[in-house]
CSV table of C-alpha atoms in Angstrom, one decimal:
chain,number,residue,atom,x,y,z
A,1,MET,CA,106.7,133.7,89.0
A,2,ALA,CA,104.8,136.8,87.7
A,3,PHE,CA,102.3,136.1,84.9
A,4,ALA,CA,101.0,138.2,82.2
A,5,PRO,CA,97.4,136.5,81.1
A,6,VAL,CA,97.9,136.5,77.2
A,7,GLY,CA,95.6,134.9,74.3
A,8,PRO,CA,92.6,132.8,75.0
A,9,GLU,CA,93.6,132.1,79.0
A,10,ALA,CA,93.3,135.8,79.5
A,11,SER,CA,89.5,135.9,79.7
A,12,PHE,CA,89.9,133.0,82.7
A,13,PHE,CA,92.6,135.2,84.6
A,14,GLU,CA,90.3,138.3,84.3
A,15,VAL,CA,87.3,136.4,85.4
A,16,LEU,CA,89.3,135.0,88.3
A,17,ASP,CA,90.4,138.7,89.5
A,18,GLN,CA,86.6,139.7,89.4
A,19,HIS,CA,85.7,136.7,91.3
A,20,ARG,CA,88.4,137.6,93.7
A,21,ALA,CA,87.2,141.2,93.7
A,22,SER,CA,83.8,140.2,94.6
A,23,LEU,CA,85.0,138.0,97.4
A,24,LEU,CA,87.0,140.5,98.8
A,25,ALA,CA,83.9,142.7,98.9
A,26,ALA,CA,82.0,140.3,100.7
A,27,LEU,CA,84.7,140.1,103.4
A,28,ARG,CA,84.1,143.7,103.8
A,29,ARG,CA,80.6,144.0,103.7
A,30,GLY,CA,80.6,141.3,106.7
A,31,GLY,CA,83.2,143.4,108.9
A,32,GLY,CA,86.3,141.1,107.5
A,33,GLU,CA,88.0,138.2,109.8
A,34,PRO,CA,89.9,138.3,113.1
A,35,ALA,CA,93.3,139.7,112.9
A,36,ASP,CA,94.8,136.3,113.8
A,37,GLY,CA,93.4,135.1,110.3
A,38,GLY,CA,90.5,133.6,111.7
A,39,THR,CA,92.3,130.8,113.7
A,40,ARG,CA,91.2,130.8,117.4
A,41,LEU,CA,93.6,128.9,119.7
A,42,ALA,CA,93.9,128.7,123.4
A,43,SER,CA,97.2,129.2,124.9
A,44,SER,CA,99.4,126.8,126.9
A,45,SER,CA,97.7,128.0,130.4
A,46,GLU,CA,94.2,128.1,129.3
A,47,VAL,CA,94.4,124.3,128.2
A,48,LEU,CA,96.1,123.5,131.4
A,49,ALA,CA,93.8,125.2,133.5
A,50,SER,CA,90.7,123.5,131.5
A,51,ILE,CA,92.4,120.0,131.9
A,52,GLU,CA,92.7,121.1,135.8
A,53,SER,CA,89.2,122.1,136.5
A,54,VAL,CA,88.2,118.6,134.9
A,55,ILE,CA,90.0,116.6,137.3
A,56,GLN,CA,89.2,119.1,140.2
A,57,ASP,CA,85.7,118.0,139.5
A,58,VAL,CA,86.3,114.1,139.2
A,59,ILE,CA,88.0,115.0,142.7
A,60,THR,CA,84.8,116.5,144.3
A,61,SER,CA,82.6,114.0,142.9
A,62,LEU,CA,85.0,111.3,144.6
A,63,ALA,CA,85.1,113.2,147.8
A,64,ARG,CA,81.0,113.3,148.1
A,65,ASN,CA,81.3,109.5,147.3
A,66,LYS,CA,79.6,110.3,144.1
A,67,ALA,CA,80.7,108.6,140.8
A,68,PRO,CA,82.5,111.1,138.4
A,69,VAL,CA,81.1,111.7,135.2
A,70,PHE,CA,82.2,113.5,131.8
A,71,THR,CA,80.1,115.6,130.3
A,72,ILE,CA,80.4,116.2,126.3
A,73,ASP,CA,78.4,117.9,123.9
A,74,ASN,CA,76.4,115.6,121.6
A,75,ARG,CA,77.8,115.8,118.2
A,76,SER,CA,76.0,112.9,116.3
A,77,SER,CA,72.4,114.6,116.1
A,78,TRP,CA,71.5,116.9,113.5
A,79,GLU,CA,69.2,118.8,116.4
A,80,ASN,CA,72.2,119.9,117.9
A,81,ILE,CA,74.2,121.2,114.7
A,82,LYS,CA,73.0,125.0,113.3
A,83,PHE,CA,74.2,126.1,109.9
A,84,GLU,CA,75.3,129.3,108.7
A,85,ASP,CA,76.5,130.2,105.4
A,86,SER,CA,79.3,132.4,106.5
A,87,VAL,CA,80.7,129.8,108.8
A,88,GLY,CA,79.3,126.3,108.0
A,89,LEU,CA,77.9,123.8,110.2
A,90,GLN,CA,78.6,124.6,114.2
A,91,MET,CA,77.2,123.4,117.5
A,92,VAL,CA,74.1,125.1,118.7
A,93,PRO,CA,74.7,127.0,121.9
A,94,HIS,CA,72.5,124.8,124.2
A,95,CYS,CA,72.9,121.4,122.5
A,96,THR,CA,72.0,118.2,124.1
A,97,ARG,CA,74.7,116.2,125.7
A,98,ARG,CA,75.9,112.8,126.7
A,99,LYS,CA,77.5,111.4,130.0
A,100,ILE,CA,80.2,109.2,130.3
A,101,LYS,CA,79.9,107.4,133.8
A,102,SER,CA,82.8,105.9,135.6
A,103,ASP,CA,80.4,103.4,137.2
A,104,SER,CA,78.5,102.0,134.2
A,105,PRO,CA,79.8,99.1,132.7
A,106,LYS,CA,79.2,100.6,129.1
A,107,SER,CA,81.2,103.3,129.7
A,108,VAL,CA,83.6,102.8,132.5
A,109,LYS,CA,86.7,101.9,129.9
A,110,ASN,CA,86.0,104.9,127.8
A,111,PHE,CA,86.1,107.4,131.2
A,112,ALA,CA,89.4,105.6,132.0
A,113,LEU,CA,90.8,106.4,128.6
A,114,ILE,CA,89.8,109.8,128.7
A,115,LEU,CA,91.5,110.4,131.8
A,116,LYS,CA,94.5,108.6,130.5
A,117,ILE,CA,94.9,110.6,127.7
A,118,LEU,CA,94.2,114.0,129.7
A,119,SER,CA,97.1,113.1,131.5
A,120,ILE,CA,99.4,112.8,128.5
A,121,ILE,CA,98.2,116.1,127.2
A,122,TYR,CA,98.6,117.8,130.4
A,123,LYS,CA,102.2,116.7,130.6
A,124,LEU,CA,103.0,117.6,126.3
A,125,VAL,CA,101.3,120.8,127.0
A,126,GLN,CA,103.4,121.5,130.2
A,127,SER,CA,106.7,120.8,128.9
A,128,ASN,CA,105.9,122.2,125.6
A,129,THR,CA,106.5,118.9,123.4
A,130,HIS,CA,104.1,117.5,120.6
A,131,ALA,CA,103.1,113.9,119.9
A,132,THR,CA,101.1,112.5,117.0
A,133,LYS,CA,97.8,110.5,117.9
A,134,ARG,CA,99.9,107.5,116.5
A,135,ASP,CA,102.5,107.9,119.4
A,136,ILE,CA,99.4,108.1,121.9
A,137,TYR,CA,98.1,104.8,120.5
A,138,TYR,CA,101.6,102.8,121.1
A,139,THR,CA,102.0,103.9,124.8
A,140,ASP,CA,99.5,101.5,125.1
A,141,SER,CA,98.4,99.9,122.2
A,142,GLN,CA,96.7,96.7,124.0
A,143,LEU,CA,94.7,99.0,126.3
A,144,PHE,CA,93.2,101.3,123.5
A,145,GLY,CA,92.8,98.4,120.9
A,146,ASN,CA,93.0,100.3,117.6
A,147,GLN,CA,93.8,103.8,116.3
A,148,THR,CA,90.2,105.0,115.8
A,149,VAL,CA,89.5,104.8,119.8
A,150,VAL,CA,92.3,107.3,120.1
A,151,ASP,CA,91.3,109.4,117.4
A,152,ASN,CA,87.8,109.8,118.8
A,153,ILE,CA,88.8,110.5,122.4
A,154,ILE,CA,91.2,113.0,121.2
A,155,ASN,CA,87.9,114.8,119.4
A,156,ASP,CA,85.7,114.2,122.1
A,157,ILE,CA,88.3,115.7,124.8
A,158,SER,CA,88.6,118.9,122.4
A,159,CYS,CA,85.2,119.3,122.4
A,160,MET,CA,84.7,118.8,126.3
A,161,LEU,CA,87.4,121.5,127.3
A,162,LYS,CA,86.2,123.9,124.4
A,163,VAL,CA,89.9,123.7,122.7
A,164,PRO,CA,91.1,123.7,119.1
A,165,ARG,CA,92.6,120.0,118.8
A,166,MET,CA,95.7,121.8,117.6
A,167,SER,CA,96.0,123.5,121.3
A,168,LEU,CA,96.3,120.3,122.7
A,169,HIS,CA,99.8,119.6,121.2
A,170,ILE,CA,98.8,116.5,119.4
A,171,SER,CA,99.5,116.2,115.6
A,172,SER,CA,98.7,113.8,112.9
A,173,THR,CA,100.3,112.6,110.1
A,174,SER,CA,99.3,114.5,106.8
A,175,LYS,CA,98.1,112.2,104.0
A,176,GLY,CA,97.4,115.1,101.9
A,177,LEU,CA,100.1,116.8,99.2
A,178,ILE,CA,100.5,120.3,97.7
A,179,ALA,CA,101.8,121.4,94.5
A,180,GLY,CA,102.1,124.9,92.6
A,181,ASN,CA,103.4,128.5,93.1
A,182,LEU,CA,103.8,128.4,97.1
A,183,ARG,CA,107.0,128.7,99.6
A,184,TYR,CA,107.0,128.4,103.0
A,185,ILE,CA,109.4,127.6,106.3
A,186,GLU,CA,108.3,124.8,108.7
A,187,GLU,CA,108.5,125.1,112.6
A,188,ASP,CA,111.6,123.4,112.3
A,189,GLY,CA,113.3,125.9,109.9
A,190,THR,CA,113.0,123.6,106.8
A,191,LYS,CA,112.6,125.8,103.7
A,192,VAL,CA,109.9,124.4,101.2
A,193,HIS,CA,109.4,125.2,97.7
A,194,CYS,CA,106.4,123.4,96.2
A,195,THR,CA,106.6,123.6,92.3
A,196,CYS,CA,104.7,123.5,89.0
A,197,GLY,CA,106.5,120.2,88.1
A,198,THR,CA,105.6,116.4,88.4
A,199,THR,CA,106.1,116.0,92.2
A,200,ALA,CA,104.0,116.9,94.9
A,201,VAL,CA,105.2,118.0,98.6
A,202,ALA,CA,103.6,116.2,101.5
A,203,VAL,CA,101.2,118.7,103.4
A,204,PRO,CA,103.0,119.7,107.0
A,205,SER,CA,102.1,117.9,110.1
A,206,ASN,CA,101.9,121.4,111.8
A,207,ILE,CA,100.2,124.0,109.8
A,208,GLN,CA,100.0,126.4,112.8
A,209,GLY,CA,103.6,126.3,112.8
A,210,ILE,CA,104.5,127.6,109.2
A,211,ARG,CA,105.6,130.9,108.4
A,212,ASN,CA,106.7,133.2,105.8
A,213,ILE,CA,104.3,132.1,103.3
A,214,ILE,CA,104.8,133.5,99.7
A,215,THR,CA,102.4,132.9,96.9
A,216,ASP,CA,101.3,135.2,93.9
A,217,ALA,CA,98.9,132.2,92.9
A,218,LYS,CA,95.6,133.6,91.1
A,219,PHE,CA,93.6,130.4,92.5
A,220,LEU,CA,93.7,127.1,94.6
A,221,LEU,CA,92.2,124.1,93.3
A,222,ILE,CA,91.4,121.3,95.7
A,223,VAL,CA,91.2,117.6,94.1
A,224,GLU,CA,89.4,115.0,95.8
A,225,LYS,CA,91.1,112.3,94.1
A,226,ASP,CA,95.2,111.4,94.2
A,227,ALA,CA,94.7,109.6,91.0
A,228,THR,CA,93.1,113.0,89.0
A,229,PHE,CA,95.7,115.0,91.3
A,230,GLN,CA,98.6,112.9,89.8
A,231,ARG,CA,97.0,113.2,86.2
A,232,LEU,CA,96.4,117.0,86.5
A,233,LEU,CA,100.4,117.2,87.5
A,234,ASP,CA,101.6,114.8,84.6
A,235,ASP,CA,99.6,117.0,82.3
A,236,ASN,CA,101.3,119.8,83.6
A,237,PHE,CA,98.4,121.8,84.7
A,238,CYS,CA,99.7,123.9,87.3
A,239,ASN,CA,102.1,125.5,84.5
A,240,ARG,CA,99.8,125.7,82.0
A,241,MET,CA,97.7,127.7,84.2
A,242,SER,CA,100.3,129.3,86.2
A,243,PRO,CA,100.4,130.8,88.8
A,244,CYS,CA,98.2,128.5,90.9
A,245,ILE,CA,98.2,126.2,94.0
A,246,MET,CA,97.0,122.6,93.7
A,247,VAL,CA,95.9,120.4,96.7
A,248,THR,CA,94.5,116.7,97.6
A,249,GLY,CA,93.7,115.2,100.5
A,250,LYS,CA,93.5,111.8,98.9
A,251,GLY,CA,89.8,111.6,99.7
A,252,VAL,CA,87.8,112.5,102.4
A,253,PRO,CA,90.5,115.3,103.8
A,254,ASP,CA,92.4,114.8,106.9
A,255,LEU,CA,92.6,117.8,109.5
A,256,ASN,CA,95.9,119.0,108.3
A,257,THR,CA,94.8,119.4,104.7
A,258,ARG,CA,91.7,121.4,106.0
A,259,LEU,CA,93.9,123.7,108.1
A,260,LEU,CA,96.2,123.9,105.4
A,261,VAL,CA,93.5,125.2,103.1
A,262,LYS,CA,92.0,127.4,105.5
A,263,LYS,CA,95.3,129.0,106.3
A,264,LEU,CA,95.7,129.7,102.4
A,265,TRP,CA,92.4,131.1,102.3
A,266,ASP,CA,93.0,133.4,105.6
A,267,THR,CA,96.2,134.5,104.7
A,268,PHE,CA,95.8,135.4,100.8
A,269,HIS,CA,91.8,135.5,99.8
A,270,ILE,CA,92.4,133.9,96.7
A,271,PRO,CA,89.6,132.0,94.9
A,272,VAL,CA,89.2,128.7,95.9
A,273,PHE,CA,87.7,125.9,93.9
A,274,THR,CA,86.9,121.8,94.4
A,275,LEU,CA,87.2,119.4,92.0
A,276,VAL,CA,85.4,116.0,92.5
A,277,ASP,CA,83.8,113.1,91.6
A,278,ALA,CA,80.2,113.7,90.4
A,279,ASP,CA,78.7,111.0,93.0
A,280,PRO,CA,77.2,111.7,96.5
A,281,HIS,CA,81.0,111.0,97.9
A,282,GLY,CA,82.5,113.4,95.8
A,283,ILE,CA,79.6,116.1,96.5
A,284,GLU,CA,80.1,115.4,100.5
A,285,ILE,CA,84.0,115.7,100.3
A,286,MET,CA,83.4,119.3,98.6
A,287,CYS,CA,80.9,120.1,101.4
A,288,ILE,CA,83.7,119.0,104.0
A,289,TYR,CA,85.9,121.7,102.5
A,290,LYS,CA,83.2,124.0,102.4
A,291,TYR,CA,81.0,123.8,105.3
A,292,GLY,CA,82.8,121.6,107.6
A,293,SER,CA,81.9,118.2,109.4
A,294,MET,CA,78.8,117.2,111.8
A,295,ALA,CA,81.7,115.3,113.7
A,296,MET,CA,84.1,118.5,113.9
A,297,SER,CA,81.0,121.0,114.0
A,298,PHE,CA,82.6,122.3,117.4
A,299,GLU,CA,85.8,123.5,115.6
A,300,ALA,CA,84.0,125.2,112.4
A,301,HIS,CA,85.8,128.4,112.8
A,302,ASN,CA,89.0,127.0,112.4
A,303,LEU,CA,88.3,124.7,109.5
A,304,THR,CA,85.7,125.9,107.0
A,305,VAL,CA,86.2,127.9,104.1
A,306,PRO,CA,82.4,128.7,103.0
A,307,ALA,CA,84.1,130.9,99.8
A,308,ILE,CA,85.3,127.6,98.2
A,309,ARG,CA,83.2,127.3,94.9
A,310,TRP,CA,82.3,123.7,93.3
A,311,LEU,CA,83.9,124.0,90.2
A,312,GLY,CA,82.9,120.2,89.0
A,313,LEU,CA,82.7,117.4,88.4
A,314,LEU,CA,79.1,118.5,88.1
A,315,PRO,CA,76.2,115.7,87.7
A,316,SER,CA,75.0,117.9,85.0
A,317,ASP,CA,78.5,118.1,83.3
A,318,ILE,CA,77.6,114.4,82.4
A,319,LYS,CA,74.9,115.7,79.9
A,320,ARG,CA,76.8,118.6,78.6
A,321,LEU,CA,80.0,117.1,77.7
A,322,ASN,CA,78.1,113.9,76.0
A,323,ILE,CA,79.4,111.3,78.1
A,324,PRO,CA,78.0,108.1,76.8
A,325,ARG,CA,75.7,106.4,79.7
A,326,ASP,CA,77.0,103.0,79.2
A,327,THR,CA,80.5,104.5,80.7
A,328,LEU,CA,78.7,105.7,83.8
A,329,ILE,CA,78.8,103.1,86.9
A,330,PRO,CA,75.6,102.9,88.6
A,331,LEU,CA,74.9,104.1,91.8
A,332,THR,CA,74.9,101.5,94.8
A,333,LYS,CA,72.7,101.3,97.6
A,334,ARG,CA,75.1,102.9,100.0
A,335,ASP,CA,75.7,105.3,97.3
A,336,GLN,CA,71.9,106.2,97.4
A,337,MET,CA,71.8,106.0,101.1
A,338,LYS,CA,74.6,108.9,101.1
A,339,LEU,CA,72.5,110.8,98.4
A,340,ASP,CA,69.4,110.7,100.7
A,341,SER,CA,71.5,111.7,103.8
A,342,VAL,CA,73.0,114.7,101.9
A,343,LEU,CA,69.8,116.0,100.5
A,344,LYS,CA,68.8,116.4,103.9
A,345,ARG,CA,71.5,118.8,105.2
A,346,PRO,CA,71.1,122.3,105.6
A,347,TYR,CA,73.7,123.7,103.3
A,348,VAL,CA,71.6,121.6,100.3
A,349,THR,CA,68.0,122.5,101.4
A,350,CYS,CA,69.1,126.4,101.2
A,351,GLN,CA,70.8,126.0,97.8
A,352,PRO,CA,68.4,125.2,94.8
A,353,PHE,CA,71.2,125.1,92.3
A,354,TRP,CA,73.0,122.2,94.3
A,355,ARG,CA,69.9,120.4,95.1
A,356,LYS,CA,69.1,120.3,91.4
A,357,GLU,CA,72.8,118.9,90.9
């Protein structure tokens, strides 16, 4: 897996080495990262204590003949989100909160569902077992109605308990793929050897459990779309640019794909680039990897990689590459609304180059 760049490609890898040196220098200036690689987990005893505290509050309210209430940080308002270039989007310390009341017709079902899933999580943590979000949905699919209800409640519980979702012993099925110069061992002892061929490996469903990660990759390329990812594999990109790693979240990335990118950055500090569509949705996906999202802003420290660089496709590349205008797809009304939304976000307003693009 060793690589000695020769010919025209040599200058590319020399620039990569210079870029990595500047990233490491910036880390040293910033005091480095936590010894645990930046990921902040809660122990099982801490999770159990947090759940017990919530239930104790419910019992206390009932004993006083008061209707119990769950209070959760409001993650749907930009007023509650602050932006730091070194972390990304995160909750402000004293944000507004929303109440889920047990005596309100609008929220009583949601209150009950939170209690039910808290009970499931408590049993999982207590018995040191894991379940997928899909498993939880099928414990009572008629009660939950659809998977999105379960997903949203799990995020609300994670936010309410101030506990990373991976500490709740709940996982989700990964949709992402990975290829290139990478080897690791999964939690169950399975040895995974990613290759530079035309076949990719599924992103693990328990990122925290993987160990013995080995790579000599010079860079990590995140590709927005699965079709583009597969085309690059078919064109032998990984071999031609070896040693490297390539990842796709197949559109908007799932939590496991984001956790994997974060883990690879924390472990190896190699340059990370994104290749996304030159449209508002592609730009937003790049921003999710780099700076996070409003919905998961309470867990920014575990998910974001601010060192990510926007490789392309840049909107300005369309003109630079002389792409015929009649081959372009016009922006839809939905695209325009997304564009207007992205333009107002704090990470765009502070970067003139991004704003211009």
